[in-house]
Amino acid sequence: MVKYISTRGGGGAVSASEAILKGLAEDGGLFFPDYIPALPKTLKEFSEMTYQETAYEVMQAFLSDYTEEELKNCIKNAYDSKFDTEVIAPLAYADGVYYLELFHGATIAFKDMALSILPHLMTTAVNKNHIKNEIVILTATSGDTGKAALAGFAGVKGTKIIVFYPKNGVSPIQEKQMVTQKGDNTFVVGIRGNFDDAQNGVKKIFGDREFEKLMADNGYQFSSANSINIGRLVPQVVYYIYAYAQLLKEGKIADGEAINVVVPTGNFGNILAAYFAKNMGLPIAKLICASNENKVLFDFFRTGTYDRNRDFVLTSSPSMDILISSNLERLIYLIAGKDAEKNRELMMQLSTSGKYQISTEMQEKLQDFYGGYADEAQTASAIASLYESCGYVIDPHTAVASRVCRQYREETKDETKAVIASTASPYKFTRSVMKALGKDDGQADDFELADRLSEVSGVKIPEAVTGIRTVPVLHDTVCGKEEMADVVKKYLGI
Ligand SMILES: *Cc1c(COP(=O)(O)O)cnc(C)c1O
């Protein structure tokens, strides 16, 4: 029976459904399973399972207080025809590596993998815990979480969702996806600031006890759809196991053969899920953490110092434009030997001075990780060269990983088979992609570029793009980063 405890040691252990409801622990820490369960089936058995069956086996191991019926219902409602392929997460082979395409859901980014199930996990948790309050989901987004969460929670009874995004920090298609969201329970706000400002604002509201009381008095309680919620993390473990099992099934790897995974990283949620999979027993050798020019994590893996005191760079991979990777706290807690006090100290240093240094002993426990980064020119050339060699078009986030993977191989001569997490469809970032391919003359808008991309790649424009092309903007609120709490109060009428 897995229970969840705070990485900062406060409060007692809670059940999975309680952790999903709360989002963040009361002391500001993140929930962490008191032990990481072993793979519940053999790799061979997994290789015979559908995505949904794999999801059930993996998730039941973590979400102990969900009944079989509850969990199977959540899975059935999440991984259905919202995805444009029955296999949910297909693998594509290009130029010597496997691309695990995690962008076949409703909003064409990997956030759909977890956010299509989170609303179901949450409403199930509401019922299980006899909660009478309405749940208010507060989310900061660097572009992709927002739309995926809006799509997941729109129209879900007993919930409201408020999304904050950096007004000038997302792609035009990302923004259009969000501001055209339908549903009376959805609210979208642009903030004058960057993603870290949005994330800090949300964390501040979560930590405000007076606000919490005001909410409760009015029949509301907060939860989070950000990757700090373990209801985001657990569904993400599934596709690493599924990918391995598919490779095994197709005879691309032998049973037990180790693979490397390469993950374009921002908030450290996706790669942490891969690390959980490894800790469950999935044969993963190296976890390659790929950053863009906001390379805090690259520096951290090199030096053991995490330092956010630097300029924030707006790149062509906006969902990775992050200087405070929230989920890294879970890794820090783990390599501190689950010493919550030590972890709390480091996180306090991060919030007061913007940096911390881990001990040599902790650093030694990071051997499984390799940090790399790609600058803007390298990212664009990764898109162009893959297209030229194989006709396969990837988005800028995936391109960062693709480039780092090549760098890693050249540097280490490690030729272990590699799976790259392909986190977004190129159709979400048509301008950057077409520019990289030398096919943007500066005249066309992002949607016209989608038409051209379709001609170039031979891949049909996804419904997620055609569907928002001409629909009206429904959300146009913009606020300062200091005004976030007021905006929430206004929306809730409190
Ligand atoms: C969110 C996102 C990432 C970063 O994932 P993390 O889990 O935050 O590290 C990478 N690529 C895309 C397209 C994303 O939407």
Short mmCIF file of C-alpha atoms and ligand atoms in Angstrom, two decimals:
data_model
loop_
_atom_site.label_atom_id
_atom_site.label_comp_id
_atom_site.label_asym_id
_atom_site.label_seq_id
_atom_site.Cartn_x
_atom_site.Cartn_y
_atom_site.Cartn_z
CA MET A 1 0.00 0.00 0.00
CA VAL A 2 1.85 3.06 -1.25
CA LYS A 3 1.35 6.22 0.84
CA TYR A 4 2.52 9.71 0.05
CA ILE A 5 4.70 11.93 2.20
CA SER A 6 5.99 15.46 1.81
CA THR A 7 9.53 15.95 0.53
CA ARG A 8 9.88 18.55 3.31
CA GLY A 9 8.77 16.26 6.09
CA GLY A 10 5.66 18.14 7.26
CA GLY A 11 2.28 16.50 7.86
CA GLY A 12 1.59 12.79 7.93
CA ALA A 13 1.36 10.25 5.17
CA VAL A 14 -1.69 10.55 2.92
CA SER A 15 -3.34 8.21 0.45
CA ALA A 16 -2.85 8.57 -3.31
CA SER A 17 -6.31 10.09 -3.78
CA GLU A 18 -5.66 12.64 -1.03
CA ALA A 19 -2.31 13.56 -2.57
CA ILE A 20 -3.96 14.06 -5.95
CA LEU A 21 -6.64 16.28 -4.39
CA LYS A 22 -4.14 18.42 -2.52
CA GLY A 23 -1.62 18.78 -5.33
CA LEU A 24 1.04 20.29 -3.09
CA ALA A 25 1.78 19.20 0.48
CA GLU A 26 0.82 21.67 3.23
CA ASP A 27 4.42 22.54 4.07
CA GLY A 28 5.12 23.50 0.46
CA GLY A 29 6.84 20.20 -0.30
CA LEU A 30 5.89 17.75 -3.03
CA PHE A 31 4.26 14.41 -2.38
CA PHE A 32 6.55 11.42 -2.77
CA PRO A 33 5.62 7.72 -2.59
CA ASP A 34 6.95 6.14 0.59
CA TYR A 35 8.39 3.44 -1.64
CA ILE A 36 8.62 2.97 -5.39
CA PRO A 37 6.86 -0.26 -6.30
CA ALA A 38 8.54 -2.90 -8.46
CA LEU A 39 7.23 -3.61 -11.96
CA PRO A 40 4.07 -5.65 -11.33
CA LYS A 41 4.53 -7.75 -14.49
CA THR A 42 7.45 -9.12 -16.50
CA LEU A 43 8.70 -7.19 -19.53
CA LYS A 44 7.51 -10.06 -21.69
CA GLU A 45 4.02 -9.76 -20.20
CA PHE A 46 4.02 -6.00 -20.78
CA SER A 47 4.98 -6.58 -24.40
CA GLU A 48 1.63 -8.26 -24.96
CA MET A 49 -0.44 -5.43 -23.48
CA THR A 50 -2.30 -2.51 -25.00
CA TYR A 51 -1.58 1.02 -23.79
CA GLN A 52 -4.66 0.92 -21.57
CA GLU A 53 -3.69 -2.42 -20.01
CA THR A 54 -0.17 -1.16 -19.37
CA ALA A 55 -1.61 2.00 -17.82
CA TYR A 56 -3.72 -0.06 -15.45
CA GLU A 57 -0.85 -2.28 -14.29
CA VAL A 58 1.53 0.62 -13.72
CA MET A 59 -0.92 3.01 -12.13
CA GLN A 60 -2.49 0.50 -9.75
CA ALA A 61 0.97 -0.07 -8.31
CA PHE A 62 1.15 3.60 -7.26
CA LEU A 63 -2.48 4.56 -6.69
CA SER A 64 -3.19 2.00 -4.00
CA ASP A 65 -6.48 3.36 -2.73
CA TYR A 66 -8.20 3.38 -6.14
CA THR A 67 -10.26 0.26 -6.74
CA GLU A 68 -9.76 -1.75 -9.90
CA GLU A 69 -13.11 -0.55 -11.21
CA GLU A 70 -12.37 3.11 -10.47
CA LEU A 71 -8.98 3.04 -12.12
CA LYS A 72 -10.15 1.13 -15.16
CA ASN A 73 -12.94 3.65 -15.63
CA CYS A 74 -10.51 6.56 -15.45
CA ILE A 75 -8.27 4.88 -18.02
CA LYS A 76 -11.14 4.05 -20.35
CA ASN A 77 -12.35 7.65 -20.31
CA ALA A 78 -8.87 9.08 -20.82
CA TYR A 79 -7.19 7.01 -23.51
CA ASP A 80 -9.93 6.83 -26.10
CA SER A 81 -10.70 8.43 -29.46
CA LYS A 82 -9.38 11.77 -28.20
CA PHE A 83 -6.10 10.27 -29.40
CA ASP A 84 -5.70 10.06 -33.16
CA THR A 85 -4.03 6.65 -33.02
CA GLU A 86 -5.17 3.47 -31.32
CA VAL A 87 -1.71 2.74 -29.98
CA ILE A 88 -1.80 6.12 -28.14
CA ALA A 89 2.00 6.55 -28.10
CA PRO A 90 3.63 5.24 -31.30
CA LEU A 91 7.37 4.85 -31.87
CA ALA A 92 8.97 6.24 -35.03
CA TYR A 93 12.47 5.24 -36.09
CA ALA A 94 14.58 7.97 -37.69
CA ASP A 95 18.32 8.38 -38.14
CA GLY A 96 19.33 5.68 -35.67
CA VAL A 97 17.03 6.53 -32.76
CA TYR A 98 13.45 5.90 -31.72
CA TYR A 99 11.10 8.83 -31.31
CA LEU A 100 8.35 8.10 -28.81
CA GLU A 101 5.53 10.27 -30.13
CA LEU A 102 3.66 11.57 -27.13
CA PHE A 103 1.66 14.16 -29.06
CA HIS A 104 -1.31 12.25 -30.44
CA GLY A 105 -3.83 13.57 -27.90
CA ALA A 106 -6.33 16.43 -28.11
CA THR A 107 -3.84 19.30 -27.74
CA ILE A 108 -0.90 17.73 -29.64
CA ALA A 109 1.66 17.91 -26.82
CA PHE A 110 2.78 15.27 -24.33
CA LYS A 111 0.85 16.97 -21.53
CA ASP A 112 -2.23 15.17 -22.87
CA MET A 113 -0.74 11.86 -21.74
CA ALA A 114 -1.35 12.79 -18.10
CA LEU A 115 -3.93 15.56 -18.34
CA SER A 116 -6.47 13.46 -20.15
CA ILE A 117 -6.63 11.21 -17.09
CA LEU A 118 -6.03 13.67 -14.23
CA PRO A 119 -9.59 15.10 -14.20
CA HIS A 120 -10.96 11.56 -13.87
CA LEU A 121 -8.50 10.68 -11.11
CA MET A 122 -9.49 13.88 -9.36
CA THR A 123 -13.26 13.54 -9.55
CA THR A 124 -12.88 9.94 -8.38
CA ALA A 125 -10.80 11.24 -5.47
CA VAL A 126 -13.51 13.82 -4.65
CA ASN A 127 -16.09 11.06 -4.37
CA LYS A 128 -13.84 8.68 -2.45
CA ASN A 129 -12.99 11.34 0.12
CA HIS A 130 -16.56 12.68 0.41
CA ILE A 131 -15.48 16.20 -0.53
CA LYS A 132 -18.34 18.67 -0.73
CA ASN A 133 -16.30 21.67 -1.90
CA GLU A 134 -15.97 22.61 -5.53
CA ILE A 135 -12.41 21.97 -6.77
CA VAL A 136 -10.61 24.95 -8.28
CA ILE A 137 -7.68 23.96 -10.44
CA LEU A 138 -5.03 26.65 -10.51
CA THR A 139 -2.39 26.18 -13.16
CA ALA A 140 0.66 28.02 -14.41
CA THR A 141 1.66 27.10 -17.93
CA SER A 142 4.62 27.59 -20.19
CA GLY A 143 2.23 26.91 -23.07
CA ASP A 144 1.23 23.26 -23.26
CA THR A 145 -0.05 22.33 -19.80
CA GLY A 146 -2.63 25.12 -19.96
CA LYS A 147 -4.47 23.90 -23.00
CA ALA A 148 -4.20 20.24 -22.05
CA ALA A 149 -5.59 21.00 -18.58
CA LEU A 150 -8.36 23.20 -20.00
CA ALA A 151 -9.34 20.47 -22.44
CA GLY A 152 -9.31 17.89 -19.66
CA PHE A 153 -11.31 19.88 -17.11
CA ALA A 154 -13.72 21.79 -19.38
CA GLY A 155 -17.27 20.89 -18.44
CA VAL A 156 -16.19 18.53 -15.63
CA LYS A 157 -18.83 18.87 -12.91
CA GLY A 158 -17.67 20.13 -9.54
CA THR A 159 -14.53 21.78 -10.94
CA LYS A 160 -13.36 25.16 -12.18
CA ILE A 161 -10.04 25.74 -13.88
CA ILE A 162 -7.98 28.94 -13.99
CA VAL A 163 -4.88 29.02 -16.20
CA PHE A 164 -2.12 31.64 -16.08
CA TYR A 165 0.31 31.91 -18.99
CA PRO A 166 3.13 34.36 -19.82
CA LYS A 167 1.46 36.78 -22.24
CA ASN A 168 4.51 37.11 -24.50
CA GLY A 169 6.09 33.73 -23.82
CA VAL A 170 4.06 31.21 -25.82
CA SER A 171 3.66 30.44 -29.53
CA PRO A 172 0.72 32.00 -31.43
CA ILE A 173 -0.88 28.58 -31.89
CA GLN A 174 -0.43 27.75 -28.19
CA GLU A 175 -2.08 31.04 -27.25
CA LYS A 176 -4.93 30.64 -29.72
CA GLN A 177 -5.57 27.13 -28.38
CA MET A 178 -6.01 28.51 -24.87
CA VAL A 179 -7.94 31.72 -25.46
CA THR A 180 -10.54 29.96 -27.60
CA GLN A 181 -11.33 27.38 -24.92
CA LYS A 182 -15.04 26.76 -24.44
CA GLY A 183 -16.71 25.84 -21.15
CA ASP A 184 -18.29 27.94 -18.39
CA ASN A 185 -15.87 26.54 -15.82
CA THR A 186 -12.72 27.65 -17.71
CA PHE A 187 -10.71 30.87 -17.21
CA VAL A 188 -7.55 31.89 -19.03
CA VAL A 189 -5.32 34.81 -18.03
CA GLY A 190 -2.17 36.19 -19.64
CA ILE A 191 0.30 37.64 -17.14
CA ARG A 192 2.88 40.33 -17.70
CA GLY A 193 5.84 38.19 -16.71
CA ASN A 194 7.48 34.89 -17.58
CA PHE A 195 6.62 31.29 -16.70
CA ASP A 196 8.55 31.35 -13.42
CA ASP A 197 6.50 34.41 -12.37
CA ALA A 198 3.30 32.53 -13.18
CA GLN A 199 4.47 29.42 -11.32
CA ASN A 200 5.61 31.42 -8.28
CA GLY A 201 2.30 33.29 -8.20
CA VAL A 202 0.37 30.03 -8.17
CA LYS A 203 2.61 28.53 -5.48
CA LYS A 204 2.12 31.65 -3.36
CA ILE A 205 -1.65 31.37 -3.58
CA PHE A 206 -1.45 27.67 -2.67
CA GLY A 207 0.65 28.49 0.38
CA ASP A 208 -1.65 31.28 1.61
CA ARG A 209 -3.58 29.91 4.60
CA GLU A 210 -5.93 32.91 4.80
CA PHE A 211 -6.85 32.48 1.17
CA GLU A 212 -7.49 28.82 1.83
CA LYS A 213 -9.88 29.70 4.63
CA LEU A 214 -11.70 32.23 2.46
CA MET A 215 -12.07 29.54 -0.18
CA ALA A 216 -13.39 26.99 2.31
CA ASP A 217 -15.92 29.50 3.68
CA ASN A 218 -17.24 29.82 0.14
CA GLY A 219 -17.32 26.10 -0.64
CA TYR A 220 -14.12 25.93 -2.69
CA GLN A 221 -10.75 24.24 -2.43
CA PHE A 222 -7.68 24.45 -4.64
CA SER A 223 -5.85 21.72 -6.45
CA SER A 224 -3.13 21.71 -9.07
CA ALA A 225 -2.86 20.30 -12.55
CA ASN A 226 0.85 21.13 -12.74
CA SER A 227 3.41 18.38 -12.82
CA ILE A 228 3.95 18.80 -9.08
CA ASN A 229 0.74 16.75 -8.74
CA ILE A 230 1.52 13.05 -8.45
CA GLY A 231 -1.60 12.49 -10.55
CA ARG A 232 0.48 13.94 -13.39
CA LEU A 233 3.64 12.05 -12.63
CA VAL A 234 2.25 8.53 -12.32
CA PRO A 235 0.50 8.42 -15.73
CA GLN A 236 3.78 9.55 -17.29
CA VAL A 237 5.62 6.49 -16.00
CA VAL A 238 3.35 4.35 -18.18
CA TYR A 239 4.67 5.31 -21.61
CA TYR A 240 8.29 4.52 -20.84
CA ILE A 241 7.32 0.99 -19.92
CA TYR A 242 5.02 0.80 -22.93
CA ALA A 243 7.79 2.03 -25.27
CA TYR A 244 10.22 -0.55 -23.93
CA ALA A 245 7.62 -3.27 -24.29
CA GLN A 246 6.89 -2.27 -27.88
CA LEU A 247 10.57 -2.44 -28.79
CA LEU A 248 10.74 -5.86 -27.19
CA LYS A 249 7.63 -7.04 -28.99
CA GLU A 250 9.01 -5.91 -32.34
CA GLY A 251 12.31 -7.65 -31.71
CA LYS A 252 14.27 -4.39 -31.71
CA ILE A 253 15.77 -5.16 -28.31
CA ALA A 254 16.36 -8.31 -26.29
CA ASP A 255 14.49 -8.99 -23.05
CA GLY A 256 16.34 -7.09 -20.34
CA GLU A 257 18.54 -5.09 -22.73
CA ALA A 258 19.12 -1.62 -21.34
CA ILE A 259 18.10 1.45 -23.34
CA ASN A 260 18.88 5.14 -22.93
CA VAL A 261 16.12 7.71 -22.78
CA VAL A 262 16.49 11.31 -23.85
CA VAL A 263 14.00 13.84 -22.53
CA PRO A 264 13.59 17.49 -23.52
CA THR A 265 13.25 18.97 -20.06
CA GLY A 266 11.71 21.99 -18.38
CA ASN A 267 10.00 21.36 -15.08
CA PHE A 268 11.70 17.95 -14.73
CA GLY A 269 8.41 16.02 -14.61
CA ASN A 270 8.78 13.91 -17.71
CA ILE A 271 12.33 12.77 -17.03
CA LEU A 272 11.49 12.09 -13.39
CA ALA A 273 8.76 9.74 -14.58
CA ALA A 274 11.42 7.89 -16.61
CA TYR A 275 13.56 7.71 -13.48
CA PHE A 276 10.63 6.23 -11.56
CA ALA A 277 10.27 3.64 -14.34
CA LYS A 278 13.96 2.79 -13.95
CA ASN A 279 13.54 2.48 -10.20
CA MET A 280 10.62 0.12 -10.74
CA GLY A 281 13.00 -2.12 -12.67
CA LEU A 282 12.71 -0.99 -16.29
CA PRO A 283 16.12 -1.50 -17.93
CA ILE A 284 17.13 2.09 -18.55
CA ALA A 285 20.85 2.84 -18.56
CA LYS A 286 21.20 6.61 -18.90
CA LEU A 287 18.62 9.34 -18.48
CA ILE A 288 19.71 12.12 -20.76
CA CYS A 289 18.34 15.47 -19.69
CA ALA A 290 18.19 17.90 -22.62
CA SER A 291 17.86 21.65 -21.98
CA ASN A 292 17.57 24.65 -24.25
CA GLU A 293 19.51 27.88 -23.63
CA ASN A 294 17.91 28.08 -20.17
CA LYS A 295 20.43 25.45 -19.16
CA VAL A 296 20.15 25.51 -15.35
CA LEU A 297 19.86 21.73 -15.30
CA PHE A 298 22.87 21.19 -17.56
CA ASP A 299 24.95 23.31 -15.17
CA PHE A 300 23.49 21.47 -12.19
CA PHE A 301 24.46 18.05 -13.51
CA ARG A 302 27.97 19.31 -14.32
CA THR A 303 28.70 21.17 -11.10
CA GLY A 304 26.24 20.13 -8.40
CA THR A 305 25.16 23.77 -8.06
CA TYR A 306 21.65 24.78 -8.97
CA ASP A 307 21.63 28.48 -9.76
CA ARG A 308 18.63 30.29 -11.14
CA ASN A 309 20.33 33.72 -10.99
CA ARG A 310 20.70 34.32 -14.68
CA ASP A 311 18.85 35.89 -17.59
CA PHE A 312 15.68 34.18 -18.70
CA VAL A 313 15.91 33.41 -22.43
CA LEU A 314 12.87 33.18 -24.68
CA THR A 315 13.58 30.32 -27.09
CA SER A 316 11.85 28.42 -29.86
CA SER A 317 11.07 25.70 -27.28
CA PRO A 318 8.96 27.83 -24.90
CA SER A 319 7.67 24.91 -22.84
CA MET A 320 11.23 24.45 -21.61
CA ASP A 321 11.85 28.13 -20.84
CA ILE A 322 12.04 27.52 -17.11
CA LEU A 323 14.64 28.42 -14.50
CA ILE A 324 13.01 26.72 -11.53
CA SER A 325 12.38 23.07 -12.33
CA SER A 326 9.86 22.18 -9.64
CA ASN A 327 10.11 18.42 -9.93
CA LEU A 328 13.84 18.42 -9.34
CA GLU A 329 12.92 18.71 -5.67
CA ARG A 330 11.76 15.10 -5.78
CA LEU A 331 15.13 13.97 -7.12
CA ILE A 332 16.97 16.09 -4.54
CA TYR A 333 14.91 14.47 -1.78
CA LEU A 334 15.76 11.04 -3.12
CA ILE A 335 19.52 11.60 -3.49
CA ALA A 336 19.58 13.19 -0.03
CA GLY A 337 18.64 9.69 1.14
CA LYS A 338 15.03 10.84 1.71
CA ASP A 339 16.32 13.31 4.28
CA ALA A 340 13.41 15.80 4.30
CA GLU A 341 15.26 18.22 6.57
CA LYS A 342 18.22 18.41 4.20
CA ASN A 343 15.91 18.87 1.22
CA ARG A 344 13.95 21.59 2.99
CA GLU A 345 17.16 23.47 3.72
CA LEU A 346 18.21 23.40 0.08
CA MET A 347 14.78 24.52 -1.12
CA MET A 348 14.83 27.39 1.38
CA GLN A 349 18.19 28.45 -0.03
CA LEU A 350 16.70 28.32 -3.51
CA SER A 351 13.85 30.60 -2.50
CA THR A 352 16.02 33.09 -0.59
CA SER A 353 19.22 33.26 -2.66
CA GLY A 354 18.13 31.55 -5.88
CA LYS A 355 20.71 28.81 -5.60
CA TYR A 356 22.00 25.82 -3.66
CA GLN A 357 24.85 23.36 -3.82
CA ILE A 358 24.48 19.66 -3.18
CA SER A 359 27.12 17.58 -1.38
CA THR A 360 29.63 15.41 -3.24
CA GLU A 361 27.90 12.41 -1.76
CA MET A 362 24.61 13.47 -3.31
CA GLN A 363 26.31 14.28 -6.58
CA GLU A 364 27.64 10.73 -6.76
CA LYS A 365 24.06 9.48 -6.84
CA LEU A 366 23.45 11.31 -10.11
CA GLN A 367 25.47 8.86 -12.21
CA ASP A 368 22.31 7.73 -14.01
CA PHE A 369 21.86 11.21 -15.46
CA TYR A 370 23.63 13.06 -18.22
CA GLY A 371 22.89 16.73 -18.84
CA GLY A 372 23.22 18.36 -22.24
CA TYR A 373 21.86 21.42 -23.98
CA ALA A 374 21.30 22.82 -27.44
CA ASP A 375 21.35 26.47 -28.42
CA GLU A 376 18.91 27.97 -30.92
CA ALA A 377 21.09 27.39 -33.98
CA GLN A 378 21.75 23.76 -33.01
CA THR A 379 18.03 23.20 -32.42
CA ALA A 380 17.13 24.54 -35.86
CA SER A 381 19.84 22.52 -37.53
CA ALA A 382 18.62 19.35 -35.78
CA ILE A 383 15.19 19.91 -37.35
CA ALA A 384 16.69 20.53 -40.78
CA SER A 385 19.16 17.65 -40.77
CA LEU A 386 16.63 15.05 -39.65
CA TYR A 387 14.24 16.24 -42.34
CA GLU A 388 16.94 16.12 -44.98
CA SER A 389 18.12 12.64 -44.03
CA CYS A 390 14.76 10.95 -43.37
CA GLY A 391 11.90 13.31 -44.28
CA TYR A 392 10.82 13.20 -40.63
CA VAL A 393 9.79 16.55 -39.13
CA ILE A 394 10.15 17.17 -35.38
CA ASP A 395 9.17 20.14 -33.21
CA PRO A 396 11.77 22.41 -31.54
CA HIS A 397 11.47 20.74 -28.10
CA THR A 398 12.08 17.32 -29.56
CA ALA A 399 14.88 18.83 -31.65
CA VAL A 400 16.68 19.96 -28.51
CA ALA A 401 16.65 16.34 -27.34
CA SER A 402 17.65 15.05 -30.75
CA ARG A 403 20.69 17.31 -30.84
CA VAL A 404 21.69 16.47 -27.26
CA CYS A 405 21.37 12.76 -28.06
CA ARG A 406 23.81 13.16 -30.94
CA GLN A 407 26.18 15.15 -28.77
CA TYR A 408 26.03 12.47 -26.08
CA ARG A 409 26.85 9.73 -28.57
CA GLU A 410 29.75 11.66 -30.06
CA GLU A 411 31.14 12.53 -26.67
CA THR A 412 30.78 9.17 -24.93
CA LYS A 413 30.79 6.71 -27.86
CA ASP A 414 27.89 5.03 -26.03
CA GLU A 415 25.77 3.47 -28.78
CA THR A 416 23.08 2.05 -26.50
CA LYS A 417 19.72 2.14 -28.26
CA ALA A 418 18.00 5.39 -27.48
CA VAL A 419 14.39 6.49 -27.13
CA ILE A 420 13.77 10.22 -27.45
CA ALA A 421 10.61 11.56 -25.87
CA SER A 422 8.96 13.47 -28.71
CA THR A 423 6.93 15.95 -26.72
CA ALA A 424 5.05 18.07 -29.24
CA SER A 425 3.74 17.95 -32.76
CA PRO A 426 5.62 20.22 -35.18
CA TYR A 427 2.21 21.72 -35.96
CA LYS A 428 2.22 23.50 -32.64
CA PHE A 429 5.31 25.48 -33.58
CA THR A 430 4.94 25.94 -37.31
CA ARG A 431 6.93 29.18 -37.53
CA SER A 432 10.07 27.87 -35.83
CA VAL A 433 9.86 24.59 -37.73
CA MET A 434 9.38 26.16 -41.17
CA LYS A 435 12.10 28.69 -40.43
CA ALA A 436 14.47 25.86 -39.55
CA LEU A 437 13.58 24.17 -42.84
CA GLY A 438 14.25 27.43 -44.69
CA LYS A 439 10.64 27.68 -45.81
CA ASP A 440 9.38 30.73 -43.92
CA ASP A 441 9.45 33.84 -46.06
CA GLY A 442 8.03 35.99 -43.25
CA GLN A 443 4.78 36.62 -45.13
CA ALA A 444 2.53 33.80 -43.95
CA ASP A 445 0.84 33.53 -40.53
CA ASP A 446 1.29 30.48 -38.31
CA PHE A 447 -1.78 28.78 -39.74
CA GLU A 448 -0.75 29.31 -43.35
CA LEU A 449 2.59 27.85 -42.37
CA ALA A 450 0.70 24.78 -41.18
CA ASP A 451 -0.59 24.32 -44.73
CA ARG A 452 2.94 24.50 -46.07
CA LEU A 453 4.26 22.17 -43.41
CA SER A 454 1.66 19.64 -44.46
CA GLU A 455 2.89 19.83 -48.06
CA VAL A 456 6.48 19.44 -46.94
CA SER A 457 6.00 16.59 -44.45
CA GLY A 458 3.08 14.76 -46.02
CA VAL A 459 1.49 14.61 -42.55
CA LYS A 460 -2.13 15.79 -42.32
CA ILE A 461 -2.75 18.93 -40.23
CA PRO A 462 -4.14 17.74 -36.89
CA GLU A 463 -7.67 18.60 -35.84
CA ALA A 464 -6.18 20.52 -32.87
CA VAL A 465 -4.92 23.13 -35.36
CA THR A 466 -7.69 23.18 -37.98
CA GLY A 467 -10.31 23.34 -35.22
CA ILE A 468 -9.06 26.67 -33.76
CA ARG A 469 -8.25 28.43 -36.98
CA THR A 470 -11.40 30.53 -37.27
CA VAL A 471 -13.08 30.22 -33.87
CA PRO A 472 -13.60 33.34 -31.71
CA VAL A 473 -11.35 34.40 -28.82
CA LEU A 474 -13.27 33.89 -25.57
CA HIS A 475 -10.64 34.93 -23.00
CA ASP A 476 -8.76 38.24 -23.14
CA THR A 477 -7.79 39.03 -19.53
CA VAL A 478 -4.22 40.20 -18.96
CA CYS A 479 -2.87 41.02 -15.49
CA GLY A 480 0.32 41.90 -13.65
CA LYS A 481 2.11 39.13 -11.75
CA GLU A 482 1.12 40.79 -8.45
CA GLU A 483 -2.57 40.69 -9.34
CA MET A 484 -3.02 36.95 -9.72
CA ALA A 485 -4.73 36.42 -6.37
CA ASP A 486 -7.18 39.25 -7.07
CA VAL A 487 -8.06 37.77 -10.43
CA VAL A 488 -8.81 34.41 -8.81
CA LYS A 489 -11.05 36.06 -6.22
CA LYS A 490 -12.89 37.97 -8.93
CA TYR A 491 -13.57 34.80 -10.96
CA LEU A 492 -14.84 32.96 -7.91
CA GLY A 493 -16.89 35.90 -6.67
CA ILE A 494 -15.27 35.84 -3.22
C1 LIG B 1 6.10 20.56 -20.81
C2 LIG B 1 6.92 20.29 -22.00
C3 LIG B 1 8.26 19.91 -21.89
C4 LIG B 1 8.97 19.84 -20.56
O1 LIG B 1 8.49 18.78 -19.77
P1 LIG B 1 8.78 18.77 -18.20
O2 LIG B 1 8.03 17.61 -17.69
O3 LIG B 1 8.25 20.08 -17.68
O4 LIG B 1 10.24 18.67 -18.04
C5 LIG B 1 8.95 19.60 -23.04
N1 LIG B 1 8.37 19.69 -24.26
C6 LIG B 1 7.09 20.06 -24.40
C7 LIG B 1 6.51 20.17 -25.75
C8 LIG B 1 6.31 20.37 -23.28
O5 LIG B 1 5.04 20.72 -23.44
#
